[in-house]
PDB file of C-alpha atoms in Angstrom:
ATOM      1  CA  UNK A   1       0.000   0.000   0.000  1.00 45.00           C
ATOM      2  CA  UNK A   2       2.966   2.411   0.647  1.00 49.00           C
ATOM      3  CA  UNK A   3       4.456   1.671  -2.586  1.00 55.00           C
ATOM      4  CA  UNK A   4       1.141   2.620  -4.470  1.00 60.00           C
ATOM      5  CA  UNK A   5       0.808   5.640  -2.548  1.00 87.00           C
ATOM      6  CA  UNK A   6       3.942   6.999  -3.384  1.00 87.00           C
ATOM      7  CA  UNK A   7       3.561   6.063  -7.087  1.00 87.00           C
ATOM      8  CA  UNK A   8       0.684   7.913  -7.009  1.00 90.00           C
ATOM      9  CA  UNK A   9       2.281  10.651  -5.407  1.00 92.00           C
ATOM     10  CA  UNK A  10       5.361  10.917  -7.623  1.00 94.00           C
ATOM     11  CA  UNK A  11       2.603  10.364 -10.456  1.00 94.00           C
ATOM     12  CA  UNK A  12       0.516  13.307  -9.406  1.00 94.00           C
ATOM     13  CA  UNK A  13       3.917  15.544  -9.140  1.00 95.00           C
ATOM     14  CA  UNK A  14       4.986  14.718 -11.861  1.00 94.00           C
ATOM     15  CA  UNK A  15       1.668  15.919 -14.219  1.00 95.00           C
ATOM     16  CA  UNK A  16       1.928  18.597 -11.324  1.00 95.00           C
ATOM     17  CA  UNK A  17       5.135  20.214 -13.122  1.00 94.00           C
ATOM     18  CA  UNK A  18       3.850  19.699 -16.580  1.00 94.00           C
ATOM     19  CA  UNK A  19       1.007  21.502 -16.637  1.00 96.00           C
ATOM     20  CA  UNK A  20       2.292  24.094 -14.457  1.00 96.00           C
ATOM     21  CA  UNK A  21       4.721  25.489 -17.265  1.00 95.00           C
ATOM     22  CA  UNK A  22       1.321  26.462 -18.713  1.00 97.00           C
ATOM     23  CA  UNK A  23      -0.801  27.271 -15.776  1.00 97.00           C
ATOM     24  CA  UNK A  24       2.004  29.863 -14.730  1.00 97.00           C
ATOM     25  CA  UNK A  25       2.063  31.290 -18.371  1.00 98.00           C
ATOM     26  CA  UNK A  26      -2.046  31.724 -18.179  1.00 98.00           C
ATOM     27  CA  UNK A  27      -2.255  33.099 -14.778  1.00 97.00           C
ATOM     28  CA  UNK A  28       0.497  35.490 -15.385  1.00 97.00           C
ATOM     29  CA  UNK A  29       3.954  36.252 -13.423  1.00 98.00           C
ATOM     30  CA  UNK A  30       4.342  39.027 -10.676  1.00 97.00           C
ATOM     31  CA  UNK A  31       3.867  42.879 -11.873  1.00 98.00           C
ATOM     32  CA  UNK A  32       3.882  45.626  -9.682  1.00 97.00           C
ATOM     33  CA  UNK A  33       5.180  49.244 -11.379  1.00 96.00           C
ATOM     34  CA  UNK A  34       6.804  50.457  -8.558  1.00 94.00           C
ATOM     35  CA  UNK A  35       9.487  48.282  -8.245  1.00 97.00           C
ATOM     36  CA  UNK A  36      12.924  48.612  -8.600  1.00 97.00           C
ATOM     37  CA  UNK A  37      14.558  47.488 -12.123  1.00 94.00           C
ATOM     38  CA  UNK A  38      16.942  45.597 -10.457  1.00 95.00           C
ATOM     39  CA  UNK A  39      14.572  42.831 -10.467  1.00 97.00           C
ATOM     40  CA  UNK A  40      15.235  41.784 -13.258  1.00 96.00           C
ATOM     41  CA  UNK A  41      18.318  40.386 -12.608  1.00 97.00           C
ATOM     42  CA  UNK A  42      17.703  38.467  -9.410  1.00 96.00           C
ATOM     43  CA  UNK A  43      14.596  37.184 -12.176  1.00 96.00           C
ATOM     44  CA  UNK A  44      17.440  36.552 -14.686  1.00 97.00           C
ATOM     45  CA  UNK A  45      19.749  34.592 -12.503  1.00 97.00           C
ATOM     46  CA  UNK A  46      16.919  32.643 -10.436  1.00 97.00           C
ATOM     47  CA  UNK A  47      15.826  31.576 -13.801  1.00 97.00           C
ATOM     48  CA  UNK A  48      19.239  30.711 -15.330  1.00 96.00           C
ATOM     49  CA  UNK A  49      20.214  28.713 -12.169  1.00 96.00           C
ATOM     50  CA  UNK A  50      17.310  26.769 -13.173  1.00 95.00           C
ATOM     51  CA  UNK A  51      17.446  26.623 -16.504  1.00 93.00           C
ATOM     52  CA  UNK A  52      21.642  25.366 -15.921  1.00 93.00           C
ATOM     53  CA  UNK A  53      20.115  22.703 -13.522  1.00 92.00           C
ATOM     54  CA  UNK A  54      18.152  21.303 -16.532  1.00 88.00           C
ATOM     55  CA  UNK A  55      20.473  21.286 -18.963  1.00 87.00           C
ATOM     56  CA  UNK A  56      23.581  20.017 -16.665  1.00 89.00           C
ATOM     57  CA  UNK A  57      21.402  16.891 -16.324  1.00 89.00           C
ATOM     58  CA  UNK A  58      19.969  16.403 -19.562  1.00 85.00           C
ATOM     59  CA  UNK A  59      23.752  16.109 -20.737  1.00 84.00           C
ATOM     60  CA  UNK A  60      25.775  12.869 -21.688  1.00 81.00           C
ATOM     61  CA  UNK A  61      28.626  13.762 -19.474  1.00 86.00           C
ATOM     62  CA  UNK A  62      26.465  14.206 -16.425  1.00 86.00           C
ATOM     63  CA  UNK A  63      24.009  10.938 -17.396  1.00 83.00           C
ATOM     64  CA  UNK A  64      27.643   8.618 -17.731  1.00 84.00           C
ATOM     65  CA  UNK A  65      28.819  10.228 -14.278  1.00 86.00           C
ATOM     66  CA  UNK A  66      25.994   9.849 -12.102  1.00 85.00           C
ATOM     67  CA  UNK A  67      24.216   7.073 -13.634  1.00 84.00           C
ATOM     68  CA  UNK A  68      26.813   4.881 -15.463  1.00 81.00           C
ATOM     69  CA  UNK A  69      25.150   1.875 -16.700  1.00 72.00           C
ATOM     70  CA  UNK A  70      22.182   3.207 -15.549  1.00 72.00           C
ATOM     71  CA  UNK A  71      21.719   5.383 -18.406  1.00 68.00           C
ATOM     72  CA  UNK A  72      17.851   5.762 -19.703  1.00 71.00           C
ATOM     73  CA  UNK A  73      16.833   3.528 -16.727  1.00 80.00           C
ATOM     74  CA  UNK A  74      13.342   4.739 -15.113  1.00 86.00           C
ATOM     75  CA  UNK A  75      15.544   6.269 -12.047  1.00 88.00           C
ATOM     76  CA  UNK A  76      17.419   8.516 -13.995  1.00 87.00           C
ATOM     77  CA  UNK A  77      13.875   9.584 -15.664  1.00 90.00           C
ATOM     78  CA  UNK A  78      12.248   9.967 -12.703  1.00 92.00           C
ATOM     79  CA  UNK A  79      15.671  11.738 -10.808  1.00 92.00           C
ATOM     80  CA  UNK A  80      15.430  14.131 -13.720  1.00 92.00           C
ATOM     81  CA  UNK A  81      11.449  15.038 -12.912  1.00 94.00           C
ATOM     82  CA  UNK A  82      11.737  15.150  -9.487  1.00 95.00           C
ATOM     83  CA  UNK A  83      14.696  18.024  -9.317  1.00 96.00           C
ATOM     84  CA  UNK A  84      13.368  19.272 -12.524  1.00 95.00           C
ATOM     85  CA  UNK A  85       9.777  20.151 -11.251  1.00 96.00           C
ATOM     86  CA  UNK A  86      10.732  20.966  -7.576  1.00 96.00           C
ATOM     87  CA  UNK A  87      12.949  23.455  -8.917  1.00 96.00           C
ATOM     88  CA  UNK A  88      10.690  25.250 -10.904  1.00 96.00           C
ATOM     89  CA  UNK A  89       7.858  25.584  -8.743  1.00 96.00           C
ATOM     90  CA  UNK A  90      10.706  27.044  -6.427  1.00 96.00           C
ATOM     91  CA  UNK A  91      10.906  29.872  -9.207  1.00 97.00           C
ATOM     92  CA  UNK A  92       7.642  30.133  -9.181  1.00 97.00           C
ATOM     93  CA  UNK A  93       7.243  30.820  -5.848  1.00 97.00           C
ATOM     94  CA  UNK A  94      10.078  32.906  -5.399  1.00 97.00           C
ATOM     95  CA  UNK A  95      10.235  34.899  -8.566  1.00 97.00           C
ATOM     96  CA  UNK A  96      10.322  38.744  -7.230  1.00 97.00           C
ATOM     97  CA  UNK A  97       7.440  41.680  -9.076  1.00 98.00           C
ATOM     98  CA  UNK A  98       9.057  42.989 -12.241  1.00 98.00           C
ATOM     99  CA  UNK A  99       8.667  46.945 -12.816  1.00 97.00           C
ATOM    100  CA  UNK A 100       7.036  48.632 -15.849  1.00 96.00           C
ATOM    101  CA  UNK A 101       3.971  49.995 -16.888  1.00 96.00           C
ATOM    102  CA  UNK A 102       0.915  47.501 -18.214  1.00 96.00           C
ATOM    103  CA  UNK A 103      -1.653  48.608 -21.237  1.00 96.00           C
ATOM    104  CA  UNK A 104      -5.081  48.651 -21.017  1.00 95.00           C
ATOM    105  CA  UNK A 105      -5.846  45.715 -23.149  1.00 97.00           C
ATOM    106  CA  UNK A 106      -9.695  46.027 -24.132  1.00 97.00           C
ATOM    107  CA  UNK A 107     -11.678  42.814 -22.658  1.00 96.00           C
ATOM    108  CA  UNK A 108     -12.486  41.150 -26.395  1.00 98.00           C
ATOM    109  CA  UNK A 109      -8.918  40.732 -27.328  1.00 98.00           C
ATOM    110  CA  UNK A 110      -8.065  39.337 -23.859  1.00 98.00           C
ATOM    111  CA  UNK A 111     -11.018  37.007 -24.311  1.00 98.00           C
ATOM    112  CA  UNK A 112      -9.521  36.090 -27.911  1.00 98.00           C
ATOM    113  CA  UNK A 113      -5.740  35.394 -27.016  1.00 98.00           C
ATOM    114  CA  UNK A 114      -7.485  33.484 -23.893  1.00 98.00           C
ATOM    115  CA  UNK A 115      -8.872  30.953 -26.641  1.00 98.00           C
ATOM    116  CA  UNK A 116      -6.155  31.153 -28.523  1.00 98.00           C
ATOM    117  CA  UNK A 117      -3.702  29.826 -25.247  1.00 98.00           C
ATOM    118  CA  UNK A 118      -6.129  27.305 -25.058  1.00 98.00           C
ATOM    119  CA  UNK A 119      -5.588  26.385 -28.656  1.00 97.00           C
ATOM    120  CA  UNK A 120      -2.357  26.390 -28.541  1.00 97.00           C
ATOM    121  CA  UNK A 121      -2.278  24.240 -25.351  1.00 96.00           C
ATOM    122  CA  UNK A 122      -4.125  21.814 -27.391  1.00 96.00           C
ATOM    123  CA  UNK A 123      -1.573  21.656 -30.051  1.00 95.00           C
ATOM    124  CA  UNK A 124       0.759  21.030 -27.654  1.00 95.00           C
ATOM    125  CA  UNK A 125      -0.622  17.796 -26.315  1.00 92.00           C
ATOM    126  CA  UNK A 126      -2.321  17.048 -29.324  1.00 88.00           C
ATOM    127  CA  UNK A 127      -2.386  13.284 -29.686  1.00 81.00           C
ATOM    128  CA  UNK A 128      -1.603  12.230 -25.759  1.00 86.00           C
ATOM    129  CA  UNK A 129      -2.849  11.144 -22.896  1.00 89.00           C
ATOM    130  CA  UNK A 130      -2.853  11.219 -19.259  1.00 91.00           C
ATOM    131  CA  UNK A 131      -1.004   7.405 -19.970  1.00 90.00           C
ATOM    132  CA  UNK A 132       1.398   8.769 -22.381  1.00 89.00           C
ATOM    133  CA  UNK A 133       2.587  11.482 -20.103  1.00 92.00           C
ATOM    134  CA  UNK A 134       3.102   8.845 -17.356  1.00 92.00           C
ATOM    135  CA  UNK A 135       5.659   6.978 -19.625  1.00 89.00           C
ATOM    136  CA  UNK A 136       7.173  10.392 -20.514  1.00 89.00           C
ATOM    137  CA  UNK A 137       7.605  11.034 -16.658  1.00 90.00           C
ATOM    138  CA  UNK A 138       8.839   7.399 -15.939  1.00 88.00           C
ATOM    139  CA  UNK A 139       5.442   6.811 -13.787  1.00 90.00           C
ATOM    140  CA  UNK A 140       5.919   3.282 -11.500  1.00 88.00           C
ATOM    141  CA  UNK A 141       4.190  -0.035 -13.860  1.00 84.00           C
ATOM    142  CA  UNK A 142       4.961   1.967 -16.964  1.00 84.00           C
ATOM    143  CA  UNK A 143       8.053   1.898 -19.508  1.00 80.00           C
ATOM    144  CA  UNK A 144      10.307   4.851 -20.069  1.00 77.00           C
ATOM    145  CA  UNK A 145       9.285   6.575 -23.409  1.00 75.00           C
ATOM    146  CA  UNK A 146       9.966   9.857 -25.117  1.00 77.00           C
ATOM    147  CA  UNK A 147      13.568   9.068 -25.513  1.00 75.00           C
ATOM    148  CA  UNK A 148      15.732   9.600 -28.637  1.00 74.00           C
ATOM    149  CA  UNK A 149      17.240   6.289 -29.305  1.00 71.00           C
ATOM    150  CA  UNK A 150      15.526   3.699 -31.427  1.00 69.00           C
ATOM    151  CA  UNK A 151      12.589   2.559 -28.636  1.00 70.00           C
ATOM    152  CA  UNK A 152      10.699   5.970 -29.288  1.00 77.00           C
ATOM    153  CA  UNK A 153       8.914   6.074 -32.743  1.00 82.00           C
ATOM    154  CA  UNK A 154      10.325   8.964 -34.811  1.00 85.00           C
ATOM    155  CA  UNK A 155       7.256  11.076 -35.139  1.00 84.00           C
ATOM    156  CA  UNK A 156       7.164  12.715 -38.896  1.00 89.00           C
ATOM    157  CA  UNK A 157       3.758  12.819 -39.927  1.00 90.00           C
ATOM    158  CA  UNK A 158       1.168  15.565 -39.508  1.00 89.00           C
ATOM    159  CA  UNK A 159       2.035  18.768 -38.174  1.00 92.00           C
ATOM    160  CA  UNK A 160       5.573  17.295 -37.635  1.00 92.00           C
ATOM    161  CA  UNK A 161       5.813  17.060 -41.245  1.00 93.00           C
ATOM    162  CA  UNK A 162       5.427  21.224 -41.515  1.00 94.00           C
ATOM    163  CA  UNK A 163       8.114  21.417 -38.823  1.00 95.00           C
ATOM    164  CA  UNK A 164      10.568  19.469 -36.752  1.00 96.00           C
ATOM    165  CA  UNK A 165       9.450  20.979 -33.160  1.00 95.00           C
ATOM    166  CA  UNK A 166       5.528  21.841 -33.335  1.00 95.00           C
ATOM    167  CA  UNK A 167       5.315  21.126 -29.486  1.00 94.00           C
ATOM    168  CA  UNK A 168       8.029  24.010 -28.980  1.00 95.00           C
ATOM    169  CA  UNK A 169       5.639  26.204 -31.643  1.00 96.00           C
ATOM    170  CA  UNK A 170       2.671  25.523 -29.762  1.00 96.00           C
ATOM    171  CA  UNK A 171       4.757  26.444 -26.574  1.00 96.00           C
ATOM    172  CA  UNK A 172       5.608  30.084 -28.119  1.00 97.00           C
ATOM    173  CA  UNK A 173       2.333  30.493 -29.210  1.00 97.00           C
ATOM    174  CA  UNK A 174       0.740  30.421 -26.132  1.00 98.00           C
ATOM    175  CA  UNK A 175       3.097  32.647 -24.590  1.00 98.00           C
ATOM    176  CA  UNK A 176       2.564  35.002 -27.639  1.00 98.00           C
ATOM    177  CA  UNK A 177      -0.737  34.584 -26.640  1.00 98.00           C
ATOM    178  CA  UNK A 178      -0.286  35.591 -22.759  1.00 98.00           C
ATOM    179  CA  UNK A 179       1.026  38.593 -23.964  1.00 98.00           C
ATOM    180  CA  UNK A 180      -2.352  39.797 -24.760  1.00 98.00           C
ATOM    181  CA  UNK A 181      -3.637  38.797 -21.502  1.00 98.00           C
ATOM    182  CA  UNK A 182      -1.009  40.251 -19.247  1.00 98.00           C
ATOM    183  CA  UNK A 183       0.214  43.040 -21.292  1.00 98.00           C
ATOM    184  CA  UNK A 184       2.955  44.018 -19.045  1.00 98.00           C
ATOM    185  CA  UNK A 185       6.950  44.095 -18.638  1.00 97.00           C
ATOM    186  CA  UNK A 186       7.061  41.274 -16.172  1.00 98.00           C
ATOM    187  CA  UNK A 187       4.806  38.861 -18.936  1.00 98.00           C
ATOM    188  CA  UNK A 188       7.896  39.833 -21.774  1.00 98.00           C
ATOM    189  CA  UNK A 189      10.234  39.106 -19.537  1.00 98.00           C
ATOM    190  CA  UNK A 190       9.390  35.592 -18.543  1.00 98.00           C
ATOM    191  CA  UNK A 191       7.608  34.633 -21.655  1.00 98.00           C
ATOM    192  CA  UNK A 192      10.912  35.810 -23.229  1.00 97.00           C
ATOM    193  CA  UNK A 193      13.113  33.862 -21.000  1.00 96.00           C
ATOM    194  CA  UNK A 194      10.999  30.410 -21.386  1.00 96.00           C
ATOM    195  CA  UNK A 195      10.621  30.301 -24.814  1.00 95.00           C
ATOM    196  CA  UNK A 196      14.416  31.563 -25.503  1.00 94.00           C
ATOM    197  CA  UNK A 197      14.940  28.228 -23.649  1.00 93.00           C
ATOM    198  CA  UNK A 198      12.669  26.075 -25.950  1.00 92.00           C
ATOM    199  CA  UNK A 199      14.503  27.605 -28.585  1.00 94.00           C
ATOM    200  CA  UNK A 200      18.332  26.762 -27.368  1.00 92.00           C
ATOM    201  CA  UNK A 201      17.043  23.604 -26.575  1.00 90.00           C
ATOM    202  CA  UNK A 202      16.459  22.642 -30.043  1.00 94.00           C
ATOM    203  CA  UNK A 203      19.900  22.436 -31.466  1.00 93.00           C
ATOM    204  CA  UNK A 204      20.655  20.563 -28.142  1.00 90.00           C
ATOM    205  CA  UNK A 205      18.092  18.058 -28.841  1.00 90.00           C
ATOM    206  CA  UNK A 206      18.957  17.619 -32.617  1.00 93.00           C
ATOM    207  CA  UNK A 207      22.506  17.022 -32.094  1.00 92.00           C
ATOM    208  CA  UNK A 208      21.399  13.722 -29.792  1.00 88.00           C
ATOM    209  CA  UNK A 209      18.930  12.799 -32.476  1.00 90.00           C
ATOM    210  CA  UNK A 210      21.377  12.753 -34.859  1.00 92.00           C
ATOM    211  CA  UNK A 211      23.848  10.896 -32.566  1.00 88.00           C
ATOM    212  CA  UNK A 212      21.258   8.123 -31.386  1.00 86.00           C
ATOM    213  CA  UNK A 213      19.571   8.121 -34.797  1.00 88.00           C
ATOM    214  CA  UNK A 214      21.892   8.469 -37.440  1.00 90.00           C
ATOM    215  CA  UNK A 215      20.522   8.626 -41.205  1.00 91.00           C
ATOM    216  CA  UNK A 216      16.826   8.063 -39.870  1.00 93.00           C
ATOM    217  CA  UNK A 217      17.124  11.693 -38.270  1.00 92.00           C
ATOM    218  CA  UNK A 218      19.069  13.541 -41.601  1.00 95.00           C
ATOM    219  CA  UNK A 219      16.187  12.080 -43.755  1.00 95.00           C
ATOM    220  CA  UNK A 220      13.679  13.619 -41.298  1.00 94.00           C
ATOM    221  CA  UNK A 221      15.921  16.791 -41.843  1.00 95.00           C
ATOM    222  CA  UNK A 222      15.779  16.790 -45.022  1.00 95.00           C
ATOM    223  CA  UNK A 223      12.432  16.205 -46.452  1.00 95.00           C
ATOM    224  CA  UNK A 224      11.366  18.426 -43.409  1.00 95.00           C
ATOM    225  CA  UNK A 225      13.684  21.600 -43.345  1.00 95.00           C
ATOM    226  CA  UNK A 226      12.404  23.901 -41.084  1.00 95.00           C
ATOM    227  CA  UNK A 227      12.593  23.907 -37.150  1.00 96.00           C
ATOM    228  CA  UNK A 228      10.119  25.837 -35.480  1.00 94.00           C
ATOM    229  CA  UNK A 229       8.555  28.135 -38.580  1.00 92.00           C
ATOM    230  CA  UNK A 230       8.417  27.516 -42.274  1.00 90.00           C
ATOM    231  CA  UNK A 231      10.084  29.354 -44.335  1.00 86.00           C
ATOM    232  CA  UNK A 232      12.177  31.172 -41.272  1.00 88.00           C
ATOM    233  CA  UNK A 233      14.034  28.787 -38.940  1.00 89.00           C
TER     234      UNK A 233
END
């Protein structure tokens, strides 16, 4: 009974952190006008100490290091979640006002970019399920998936034929759309900062594509060119 309860609990954390990235983006980040500018840097650093966190363990040296043979086992999976989510709820929590003045966005076009976020959102997990995301998190009674070697099916059909990243798109889009809803400095700011991360992740992510996946990956490349936008990147 105490396993199940803490499967369920690590399993409830871990769609937790998830859908937070976009609950935080829809309900907005702190704004106050009166506060000093130098906000923005404690923002800046609490948010690159996270974002180093994440990428320090998402790398081959680290995985090798820590986990040896280990390597793509559920452990390292769920390691990854656990520090990954706790983290970022911790810059949720503790992510100071940012200064600046808001607009006066009339209450149609908030309603509009409101449905579009929710669009967007939709695009994002377009095709999954509460059980898919438990193999993406590693959930107990459930196989690690989402990985880039072989195991994971190369996805190239639908709107992954239009680009290589349309979960990162739909990620942008909804902060593009949150722009509209929060129309203030401290909104920029953080929907700059996440989806600059997206974006660096990419190249990050393609070069271990490419190293697990070899010519399957550069034919995906080529008959599918662009990144994130057609006819852009």
């Amino acid at each position: 009974m105490e396993d199940l309860t803490m499967a369920q609990a690590y399993r409830l954390f871990g769609h937790v952190g998830l859908f937070s990235i976009f609950g935080a983006i829809l309900f907005g980040f702190r704004h106050d006008p009166g506060v000093p500018w130098g906000n923005l840097l404690f923002g800046a650093a609490l948010y690159g100490a996270w974002a180093a966190v994440h990428l320090a363990m998402t790398s081959d040296r680290f995985k090798r290091a820590v986990y040896g043979d280990r390597v793509g086992s559920p452990i390292e999976r769920r390691v990854y979640i656990v520090v990954t989510v706790a983290t970022w709820l911790a810059v949720l929590w503790y992510h100071p006002p940012l200064p600046g003045p808001a607009l006066d966005v009339p209450g149609p076009l908030r309603f509009a970019a409101t449905v579009g976020f929710l669009m967007a959102l939709f695009a994002f997990f377009e095709g999954m399920t509460f059980a898919a995301i438990d193999g993406l998190i590693a959930a107990p009674g459930t196989e690690v998936a989402y990985s880039h070697g072989a195991e994971t099916k190369l996805l190239t059909e639908g709107r992954y034929a239009a680009v290589r990243h349309p979960m990162y798109q739909a990620a942008i889009l909804a902060g593009l759309c949150s722009l509209i809803i929060h129309a203030n400095p401290a909104q920029l700011f953080w929907v700059l900062m996440i989806g600059g991360t997206f974006i660096g992740f990419i190249p990050l992510e393609e070069a271990r594509l490419l190293a697990k996946r070899g010519d399957e990956y550069r034919a995906y490349m080529s008959r599918t060119p662009w990144r994130l936008v057609r006819a852009v990147w």
